[in-house]
Amino acid sequence: MKRPFGRVLVAAALLVGVAGCGGSSDTKDEGAAAPAAAAFPMTIEHALGTTTIPAKPERVATVNWANHEAPLALGVVPVGMAAANFGDDDGDGLLPWVKERLTELKADTPVLFDETDGIDFEAVADTKPDVILAAYSGLTQQDYDTLSEIAPVVAFPKAAWATPWREIIKLNSKAIGLEAEGDKLIGDIEGQIKDVVGKYPQLQGKSIMFMTHVDPNDVSEVGFYTTHDTRTLFFEDLGLKIADSIVEASKGTDKFALSRSAEQIDAFNDVDIITGYGDEKNELLGILQKDKLLSKIPAVERGSVYLLPSTTPLGTAANPTPLSISWVLEDYVKALAGAADKVK
């Protein structure tokens, strides 16, 4: 399962010095061309307002999901970041790809904000940040206003929890003065995706949907992520096609998840592959195949289904983020290709 980050991250990391906890270094690799310095003060527009960052941040804090991954990928260790609250199988508040990156940087674990009951504004303030990154987040206007009293805040560009991985990198790297390095990182990840997907031509053009968590004891409804969700958008990076039924259902709503009753399952007749979250004993597919209604979904009937173990790092990594993509890519694509093999 573990994937080395070196090939993806080194090219970008060479452009910036490895940071100590909470700062960025001006040290440059002798063999790498130095990008143009970012201009500060910098103004960034987003869905919750306009943020001005007066000078290149030295102390970077992040809130909500995965915003720490872009600076970490570029060698900048935040002074504080949200503790992982999903997929953290050993309970230390760090997902494995984050832990590996901190080890590579020889950095201590930053302050971890407990967001079980929402953002801990006092803990964020205690880290004395120069900027707060939240390009992928569910910030409310009140959250944003409160955080803005602590430091400049970069919120999501359009909608809560709907920022694709490229924009996560673009916005968060720009805010810390490393936009060119962020662009390089995006290119490196795209190259890795191309290499891996190229091994599995059977994926090309197959239609797919991502099913949300299903209660094995109640399959009267089927939930699915819409085209506004990053899990669904990632399919296009993998050469897959978001099923027309999902595209159509996503029109006219800004919700990232919807559901259909079991009586409406014929809506999914156009789906070649179903992926989503399963149960810990991996019994959900069998339950679906035995249900008198859901068993009629063609993908369920033929078994072209790959269900991720929902509470493990693998299940978490299906939501693509700057560091998780490299960690999960080989296993995720191979599993989807196995499901594609069952499509006739």
XYZ file of C-alpha atoms in Angstrom:
344
model
C 0.000 0.000 0.000
C 2.732 2.469 0.838
C 3.912 4.559 -2.073
C 7.207 6.490 -2.071
C 6.678 10.178 -2.701
C 10.188 10.822 -3.970
C 9.552 10.731 -7.710
C 6.561 13.033 -7.459
C 7.817 15.453 -4.843
C 11.542 15.827 -5.359
C 11.315 18.070 -8.410
C 9.076 20.493 -6.574
C 10.889 20.193 -3.274
C 14.218 21.053 -4.868
C 12.819 24.497 -5.528
C 12.247 25.228 -1.877
C 14.244 24.528 1.256
C 13.019 22.046 3.772
C 11.276 24.046 6.460
C 11.584 23.654 10.152
C 8.307 23.389 11.996
C 6.407 26.533 11.176
C 8.612 28.288 8.666
C 9.885 28.206 5.124
C 13.523 28.293 4.138
C 15.176 30.459 1.527
C 17.756 27.764 0.799
C 17.799 26.753 -2.881
C 19.212 23.666 -4.507
C 22.238 24.634 -6.547
C 21.104 22.593 -9.529
C 17.542 23.906 -9.713
C 16.471 27.091 -11.424
C 14.977 29.457 -8.898
C 11.438 30.544 -9.784
C 10.469 34.170 -9.753
C 9.748 35.419 -6.265
C 6.062 35.851 -5.450
C 4.891 39.428 -5.084
C 3.528 40.513 -1.726
C 1.244 41.938 -0.581
C -0.900 39.355 -2.356
C -4.676 39.405 -2.804
C -6.687 36.200 -3.248
C -10.406 36.149 -3.987
C -12.514 33.210 -2.818
C -16.123 32.304 -2.051
C -16.156 33.973 1.364
C -14.418 37.236 0.523
C -11.115 38.734 -0.520
C -7.964 38.071 1.455
C -4.802 40.175 1.439
C -1.602 38.575 2.651
C 0.838 41.397 3.460
C 4.116 39.460 3.293
C 5.382 35.980 2.567
C 4.143 33.862 5.480
C 6.692 32.351 7.795
C 4.176 30.629 10.080
C 1.528 28.627 8.207
C -1.529 27.109 9.864
C -4.201 25.022 8.161
C -7.718 23.995 9.142
C -10.158 21.369 7.920
C -9.234 18.532 5.596
C -5.894 18.131 3.774
C -4.857 21.787 3.461
C -1.571 20.967 5.181
C -0.640 18.604 2.354
C 0.276 21.244 -0.248
C 2.777 23.081 1.973
C 4.180 19.773 3.233
C 4.655 18.542 -0.334
C 6.637 21.731 -1.009
C 8.770 21.393 2.105
C 6.908 23.790 4.388
C 5.836 22.349 7.736
C 2.786 24.061 9.242
C 2.849 25.325 12.799
C -0.562 23.734 13.247
C -3.028 21.671 11.258
C -6.230 19.692 11.717
C -5.897 16.239 13.226
C -7.175 13.460 10.971
C -10.650 12.437 12.092
C -11.385 9.829 9.412
C -9.220 6.939 8.251
C -6.714 7.400 11.074
C -6.324 3.731 11.894
C -3.678 4.148 14.607
C -5.265 7.139 16.344
C -2.280 9.480 16.237
C -4.083 12.179 14.258
C -1.927 11.669 11.156
C -2.808 9.856 7.968
C 0.028 7.615 6.745
C 1.015 9.744 3.752
C 1.306 12.785 6.017
C 3.360 10.856 8.549
C 5.690 9.643 5.795
C 6.174 13.178 4.498
C 6.996 14.530 7.954
C 9.555 11.736 8.309
C 11.075 12.642 4.934
C 11.356 16.252 6.083
C 12.811 15.151 9.445
C 10.153 17.350 11.048
C 8.290 17.067 14.308
C 4.525 16.691 14.220
C 2.889 20.134 14.151
C 0.275 21.161 16.679
C -2.831 19.115 15.829
C -6.155 20.929 16.067
C -9.022 18.784 17.354
C -11.941 19.575 15.053
C -14.319 16.962 16.423
C -16.709 19.711 17.501
C -15.677 22.294 14.922
C -12.641 24.509 14.539
C -10.710 25.157 17.749
C -10.161 28.873 17.200
C -8.178 29.306 20.407
C -5.753 26.544 19.444
C -5.300 28.081 15.996
C -4.621 31.495 17.533
C -2.070 29.985 19.928
C 0.106 28.936 16.968
C 0.428 32.618 15.940
C 0.077 32.000 12.195
C 0.815 34.501 9.427
C -1.738 32.805 7.167
C -4.458 30.167 7.542
C -4.998 27.817 4.598
C -8.478 26.406 3.970
C -8.799 26.074 0.189
C -10.506 22.705 0.688
C -12.880 23.157 3.570
C -16.391 23.587 4.829
C -15.867 26.984 6.422
C -18.985 28.977 7.160
C -18.942 32.739 6.848
C -18.815 32.935 10.633
C -15.847 30.546 10.737
C -14.061 32.640 8.129
C -14.750 35.908 9.940
C -13.527 34.495 13.254
C -10.365 33.036 11.730
C -9.705 36.309 9.899
C -9.323 37.999 13.272
C -6.325 35.699 13.830
C -4.626 35.874 10.411
C -5.454 36.165 6.686
C -7.529 33.184 5.586
C -7.656 31.523 2.161
C -11.054 29.832 1.808
C -12.509 27.625 -0.930
C -12.877 29.229 -4.389
C -16.475 28.235 -5.173
C -18.256 25.851 -2.828
C -17.607 24.062 0.445
C -15.849 20.700 0.115
C -15.740 21.000 -3.686
C -12.190 22.146 -4.437
C -10.408 19.766 -6.870
C -6.908 18.650 -5.955
C -5.220 20.910 -8.507
C -6.929 23.984 -7.066
C -6.044 22.910 -3.534
C -2.413 23.009 -4.577
C -2.731 26.198 -6.639
C -4.454 28.262 -3.954
C -2.519 27.012 -0.961
C 0.863 27.220 -2.681
C 0.121 30.718 -3.986
C -0.796 31.921 -0.508
C 2.623 30.923 0.847
C 4.544 32.421 -2.058
C 5.264 29.117 -3.826
C 2.846 29.226 -6.764
C 5.445 28.215 -9.372
C 6.538 25.308 -7.218
C 2.893 24.307 -6.802
C 2.424 24.272 -10.573
C 5.468 22.022 -10.874
C 4.021 19.681 -8.265
C 0.742 19.478 -10.195
C 2.620 18.544 -13.350
C 4.575 15.844 -11.546
C 1.409 14.288 -10.090
C -0.286 14.421 -13.486
C 2.681 12.579 -14.952
C 2.440 9.858 -12.343
C -1.299 9.461 -12.958
C -0.689 9.149 -16.694
C 1.951 6.472 -16.152
C -0.245 4.367 -13.877
C -3.485 4.727 -15.847
C -1.625 3.815 -19.026
C -1.180 0.290 -17.667
C -4.947 -0.297 -17.625
C -6.513 0.514 -21.004
C -9.727 -1.268 -19.995
C -10.635 1.780 -17.898
C -10.840 4.161 -20.832
C -14.346 5.506 -21.351
C -16.050 3.243 -18.823
C -18.890 4.974 -16.986
C -18.671 5.047 -13.204
C -20.324 6.311 -10.031
C -19.092 6.664 -6.456
C -21.550 5.310 -3.916
C -21.666 6.895 -0.477
C -21.758 4.926 2.759
C -24.561 2.349 2.688
C -26.038 0.820 5.825
C -25.929 -2.962 5.270
C -29.034 -3.204 7.452
C -31.011 -0.738 5.334
C -30.503 -0.719 1.581
C -33.753 1.069 0.812
C -31.736 3.990 -0.571
C -28.549 4.303 -2.578
C -26.463 7.418 -1.973
C -23.965 8.743 -4.483
C -21.530 11.624 -4.837
C -22.401 14.242 -7.430
C -20.167 15.929 -9.970
C -19.502 18.612 -7.344
C -17.519 16.187 -5.208
C -13.793 15.652 -5.661
C -14.098 11.853 -5.469
C -16.297 11.891 -8.562
C -14.225 14.504 -10.396
C -11.105 12.373 -9.938
C -12.556 9.706 -12.243
C -11.825 11.932 -15.227
C -8.123 11.944 -14.284
C -8.246 8.156 -14.510
C -9.675 8.029 -18.036
C -13.129 7.107 -16.755
C -16.444 8.758 -17.637
C -18.823 9.997 -14.976
C -22.085 8.180 -15.739
C -24.685 10.315 -17.525
C -27.201 9.487 -14.800
C -24.910 11.067 -12.211
C -24.211 14.098 -14.403
C -27.927 14.645 -14.960
C -28.795 14.218 -11.264
C -26.089 16.758 -10.371
C -27.639 19.510 -12.458
C -29.595 22.109 -10.551
C -28.024 21.309 -7.184
C -24.877 22.336 -5.387
C -24.981 19.343 -3.034
C -22.030 16.993 -3.131
C -24.156 13.922 -2.373
C -27.666 12.760 -3.283
C -29.642 9.542 -2.961
C -32.171 7.482 -4.862
C -34.699 5.089 -3.381
C -34.349 1.427 -4.273
C -37.475 1.767 -6.411
C -35.549 4.193 -8.662
C -32.459 2.067 -9.240
C -33.079 1.820 -12.974
C -31.543 5.305 -13.087
C -28.169 3.559 -12.704
C -28.564 1.218 -15.677
C -25.950 3.253 -17.560
C -23.228 2.686 -14.935
C -20.442 0.301 -15.954
C -18.516 0.416 -12.666
C -19.599 1.223 -9.134
C -17.110 2.132 -6.466
C -17.799 3.425 -3.007
C -17.498 2.586 0.648
C -18.070 -0.901 1.940
C -18.291 -2.468 5.354
C -15.432 -3.778 7.456
C -16.219 -7.450 6.679
C -16.546 -6.747 2.949
C -20.054 -8.222 2.893
C -21.909 -5.290 1.366
C -21.669 -6.398 -2.267
C -23.214 -9.745 -1.368
C -26.035 -7.932 0.427
C -26.666 -5.747 -2.618
C -26.648 -8.760 -4.929
C -29.234 -10.539 -2.776
C -31.591 -7.552 -2.561
C -34.539 -8.001 -4.923
C -34.297 -4.417 -6.213
C -30.645 -3.407 -6.007
C -29.558 -6.680 -7.580
C -31.146 -5.413 -10.795
C -28.518 -2.687 -11.190
C -26.409 -4.110 -14.039
C -23.088 -3.287 -12.352
C -24.212 -4.994 -9.145
C -25.556 -8.029 -10.976
C -22.306 -8.666 -12.862
C -20.088 -7.684 -9.930
C -18.272 -4.788 -11.627
C -18.069 -3.168 -8.222
C -15.110 -2.171 -6.067
C -15.958 -1.206 -2.486
C -13.283 0.513 -0.439
C -12.796 -0.400 3.221
C -14.513 2.683 4.564
C -12.651 3.552 7.758
C -9.134 2.718 6.585
C -6.542 4.993 4.978
C -7.331 3.415 1.587
C -10.956 4.472 1.844
C -9.900 7.931 2.917
C -7.416 8.321 0.066
C -10.121 7.876 -2.587
C -10.812 11.552 -1.909
C -7.796 12.884 -3.843
C -5.472 15.269 -2.032
C -1.919 16.452 -2.782
C -0.174 13.664 -0.862
C -2.772 10.888 -0.865
C -2.876 10.529 -4.658
C 0.636 9.065 -4.833
C -0.030 6.837 -1.847
C -3.208 5.216 -3.191
C -2.892 5.472 -6.965
C -1.492 2.058 -7.900
C -3.899 0.112 -5.686
C -6.969 2.200 -6.505
C -6.493 2.118 -10.275
C -5.688 -1.604 -10.272
C -8.863 -2.349 -8.284
C -11.029 -0.243 -10.601
C -9.468 -2.021 -13.583
C -10.469 -5.335 -12.013
C -14.058 -4.105 -11.877
C -13.793 -2.892 -15.482
C -12.726 -6.384 -16.568
C -16.200 -7.633 -15.648
C -17.954 -5.224 -17.987
C -18.937 -6.949 -21.208
